[in-house]
Amino acid sequence: MKQKDTEKQNRLLPLYSDIVFKIFCIKKPNLLAKLLDAVLGFKGRNRIESLQILNPEIPGNTRNDKLSILDIHAVNKRNEHFGVEMQGFPQDYFGKRVLYYWAKLYSQQIKKGATYVQLQPVYSVSFLNFNLLQIDNFHSTFQLLEKENPEIALTKDLEIHIIELPKFLKQKLKQAN
């Protein structure tokens, strides 16, 4: 009996598998909302009340534009957009890719004749099953900040979060010992 349980566990795909992560998020949007609240530090009235899962394909404006496909594209009641990715394998260009996806989600919000005031924040959250950055922190946040005065943000509409799972697990194991 014990051997069968072990064999069954070995056949299960890990949560960091794209397909497993997508299914989990689509079937459990309330848990995705809680996960995003935790990553983004949303508390109280800023918490995500509900999420609508949207088509993850971000079409280009012309036939020649690159089609982008997120793992999860969601929007909340405040019309804030969330691009969520689970990346299992290292990519040297990951930083460029995440910024490109963010830019497409941001730019598709308004159409001809609309005002820039209508633009809402886009939060990019990427869970990586590899280490990308040469720092100890498992959670890194990127924003548009003034170089000499980093307390001054150009806008709060851009926020990119990178969660490096190997560093997270290493930290949790240290805390457990």
Tab-separated table of C-alpha atoms in Angstrom:
chain	number	residue	atom	x	y	z
A	1	MET	CA	0.000	0.000	0.000
A	2	LYS	CA	2.770	2.414	0.941
A	3	GLN	CA	4.624	1.736	-2.328
A	4	LYS	CA	1.488	2.552	-4.371
A	5	ASP	CA	1.093	5.874	-2.547
A	6	THR	CA	4.719	6.730	-3.300
A	7	GLU	CA	4.286	5.777	-6.964
A	8	LYS	CA	1.167	7.941	-7.178
A	9	GLN	CA	3.007	10.910	-5.655
A	10	ASN	CA	5.831	10.472	-8.144
A	11	ARG	CA	3.336	10.794	-11.011
A	12	LEU	CA	1.898	14.088	-9.788
A	13	LEU	CA	3.125	17.182	-11.559
A	14	PRO	CA	4.634	19.885	-9.351
A	15	LEU	CA	2.845	23.197	-8.772
A	16	TYR	CA	5.660	24.979	-10.616
A	17	SER	CA	4.580	23.167	-13.792
A	18	ASP	CA	2.893	25.703	-16.104
A	19	ILE	CA	-0.194	23.599	-16.682
A	20	VAL	CA	-0.687	22.704	-13.011
A	21	PHE	CA	-0.245	26.343	-11.986
A	22	LYS	CA	-2.723	27.552	-14.636
A	23	ILE	CA	-5.341	24.971	-13.633
A	24	PHE	CA	-4.888	25.807	-9.941
A	25	CYS	CA	-5.314	29.548	-10.566
A	26	ILE	CA	-8.295	29.174	-12.886
A	27	LYS	CA	-10.133	26.728	-10.606
A	28	LYS	CA	-9.291	28.614	-7.395
A	29	PRO	CA	-9.375	32.363	-8.193
A	30	ASN	CA	-10.046	33.122	-4.510
A	31	LEU	CA	-6.743	31.422	-3.577
A	32	LEU	CA	-4.986	33.265	-6.403
A	33	ALA	CA	-6.360	36.525	-4.968
A	34	LYS	CA	-4.988	35.638	-1.523
A	35	LEU	CA	-1.628	34.706	-3.025
A	36	LEU	CA	-1.480	38.027	-4.881
A	37	ASP	CA	-2.522	39.917	-1.727
A	38	ALA	CA	0.385	38.294	0.126
A	39	VAL	CA	2.950	38.940	-2.618
A	40	LEU	CA	1.823	42.517	-3.278
A	41	GLY	CA	1.317	43.394	0.388
A	42	PHE	CA	-2.343	44.311	-0.115
A	43	LYS	CA	-4.145	44.689	3.220
A	44	GLY	CA	-7.493	45.981	4.448
A	45	ARG	CA	-9.390	47.916	1.797
A	46	ASN	CA	-6.611	47.316	-0.735
A	47	ARG	CA	-7.110	43.532	-0.669
A	48	ILE	CA	-8.377	41.892	-3.824
A	49	GLU	CA	-12.077	41.174	-3.320
A	50	SER	CA	-12.495	39.150	-6.465
A	51	LEU	CA	-10.597	38.347	-9.627
A	52	GLN	CA	-11.839	37.822	-13.125
A	53	ILE	CA	-9.562	35.530	-15.126
A	54	LEU	CA	-9.140	36.900	-18.651
A	55	ASN	CA	-7.814	35.460	-21.888
A	56	PRO	CA	-4.048	35.101	-21.324
A	57	GLU	CA	-3.259	35.872	-24.976
A	58	ILE	CA	-2.082	39.428	-25.523
A	59	PRO	CA	-2.463	40.089	-29.236
A	60	GLY	CA	-0.250	42.490	-31.110
A	61	ASN	CA	-1.590	45.595	-32.804
A	62	THR	CA	-0.545	44.356	-36.236
A	63	ARG	CA	-0.061	40.994	-37.913
A	64	ASN	CA	3.702	41.379	-37.522
A	65	ASP	CA	3.586	41.927	-33.741
A	66	LYS	CA	4.617	39.085	-31.471
A	67	LEU	CA	1.781	37.194	-29.768
A	68	SER	CA	2.329	37.009	-26.018
A	69	ILE	CA	0.726	34.355	-23.838
A	70	LEU	CA	0.742	34.788	-20.076
A	71	ASP	CA	0.046	31.936	-17.708
A	72	ILE	CA	-2.653	34.021	-16.001
A	73	HIS	CA	-4.138	37.413	-16.851
A	74	ALA	CA	-6.601	38.660	-14.258
A	75	VAL	CA	-8.345	41.894	-13.365
A	76	ASN	CA	-9.964	42.967	-10.104
A	77	LYS	CA	-12.950	45.236	-9.333
A	78	ARG	CA	-10.685	48.317	-9.366
A	79	ASN	CA	-9.681	47.370	-12.926
A	80	GLU	CA	-6.089	46.702	-11.868
A	81	HIS	CA	-4.453	44.090	-14.075
A	82	PHE	CA	-2.337	41.154	-12.918
A	83	GLY	CA	0.007	39.215	-15.157
A	84	VAL	CA	1.056	36.050	-13.343
A	85	GLU	CA	3.753	33.687	-14.600
A	86	MET	CA	5.202	30.414	-13.385
A	87	GLN	CA	8.559	29.836	-15.040
A	88	GLY	CA	10.115	26.426	-14.563
A	89	PHE	CA	13.277	26.796	-16.609
A	90	PRO	CA	15.932	29.531	-16.676
A	91	GLN	CA	15.778	32.116	-19.430
A	92	ASP	CA	18.588	34.637	-19.865
A	93	TYR	CA	16.081	37.092	-21.339
A	94	PHE	CA	13.453	36.707	-18.604
A	95	GLY	CA	13.754	40.341	-17.442
A	96	LYS	CA	13.070	41.608	-20.963
A	97	ARG	CA	10.175	39.190	-21.384
A	98	VAL	CA	8.444	40.191	-18.152
A	99	LEU	CA	8.790	43.893	-19.022
A	100	TYR	CA	7.450	43.258	-22.540
A	101	TYR	CA	4.391	41.441	-21.165
A	102	TRP	CA	3.841	44.225	-18.617
A	103	ALA	CA	4.017	46.874	-21.358
A	104	LYS	CA	1.475	45.043	-23.499
A	105	LEU	CA	-0.979	44.680	-20.599
A	106	TYR	CA	-0.580	48.371	-19.807
A	107	SER	CA	-0.859	49.660	-23.368
A	108	GLN	CA	-3.928	47.594	-24.276
A	109	GLN	CA	-6.025	49.324	-21.585
A	110	ILE	CA	-6.857	52.407	-23.635
A	111	LYS	CA	-7.934	52.876	-27.202
A	112	LYS	CA	-7.914	55.800	-29.610
A	113	GLY	CA	-9.595	58.856	-28.087
A	114	ALA	CA	-9.276	57.643	-24.491
A	115	THR	CA	-7.410	59.651	-21.871
A	116	TYR	CA	-4.312	58.505	-20.010
A	117	VAL	CA	-6.178	58.974	-16.724
A	118	GLN	CA	-8.008	55.739	-17.549
A	119	LEU	CA	-4.792	53.713	-17.270
A	120	GLN	CA	-4.787	51.477	-14.205
A	121	PRO	CA	-1.849	49.755	-12.494
A	122	VAL	CA	-0.493	46.524	-13.905
A	123	TYR	CA	1.166	44.153	-11.466
A	124	SER	CA	3.445	41.503	-12.862
A	125	VAL	CA	4.111	38.565	-10.535
A	126	SER	CA	6.547	35.876	-11.638
A	127	PHE	CA	7.296	32.705	-9.707
A	128	LEU	CA	10.613	31.281	-10.878
A	129	ASN	CA	11.861	27.762	-10.260
A	130	PHE	CA	15.409	29.076	-10.649
A	131	ASN	CA	17.536	31.897	-9.306
A	132	LEU	CA	17.580	34.957	-11.548
A	133	LEU	CA	19.139	37.666	-9.401
A	134	GLN	CA	22.466	37.622	-7.594
A	135	ILE	CA	20.971	38.590	-4.224
A	136	ASP	CA	19.783	36.608	-1.194
A	137	ASN	CA	16.199	37.918	-1.148
A	138	PHE	CA	13.664	35.509	-2.637
A	139	HIS	CA	11.163	38.327	-3.303
A	140	SER	CA	12.279	41.308	-5.383
A	141	THR	CA	10.078	44.252	-6.347
A	142	PHE	CA	10.799	46.609	-9.232
A	143	GLN	CA	9.203	50.028	-9.795
A	144	LEU	CA	9.907	53.261	-11.705
A	145	LEU	CA	11.882	55.292	-9.171
A	146	GLU	CA	14.009	58.426	-9.472
A	147	LYS	CA	17.653	57.334	-9.388
A	148	GLU	CA	18.987	59.974	-6.964
A	149	ASN	CA	15.805	60.017	-4.857
A	150	PRO	CA	14.421	56.452	-4.865
A	151	GLU	CA	11.591	57.480	-2.535
A	152	ILE	CA	10.078	59.356	-5.511
A	153	ALA	CA	8.111	57.217	-7.959
A	154	LEU	CA	7.300	58.444	-11.461
A	155	THR	CA	4.096	56.401	-11.303
A	156	LYS	CA	2.688	53.615	-9.176
A	157	ASP	CA	1.264	51.885	-12.243
A	158	LEU	CA	4.313	49.667	-12.790
A	159	GLU	CA	5.190	47.003	-10.273
A	160	ILE	CA	7.075	43.833	-11.135
A	161	HIS	CA	7.521	41.115	-8.517
A	162	ILE	CA	9.981	38.252	-8.900
A	163	ILE	CA	9.655	35.310	-6.492
A	164	GLU	CA	12.632	32.942	-6.742
A	165	LEU	CA	11.382	29.617	-5.380
A	166	PRO	CA	14.791	27.977	-4.681
A	167	LYS	CA	15.721	30.920	-2.423
A	168	PHE	CA	12.302	30.801	-0.760
A	169	LEU	CA	12.658	27.076	0.011
A	170	LYS	CA	16.221	27.556	1.266
A	171	GLN	CA	15.049	30.293	3.641
A	172	LYS	CA	12.126	28.207	4.908
A	173	LEU	CA	14.424	25.213	5.531
A	174	LYS	CA	16.805	27.452	7.502
A	175	GLN	CA	13.899	28.719	9.618
A	176	ALA	CA	12.717	25.153	10.260
A	177	ASN	CA	16.117	24.033	11.601
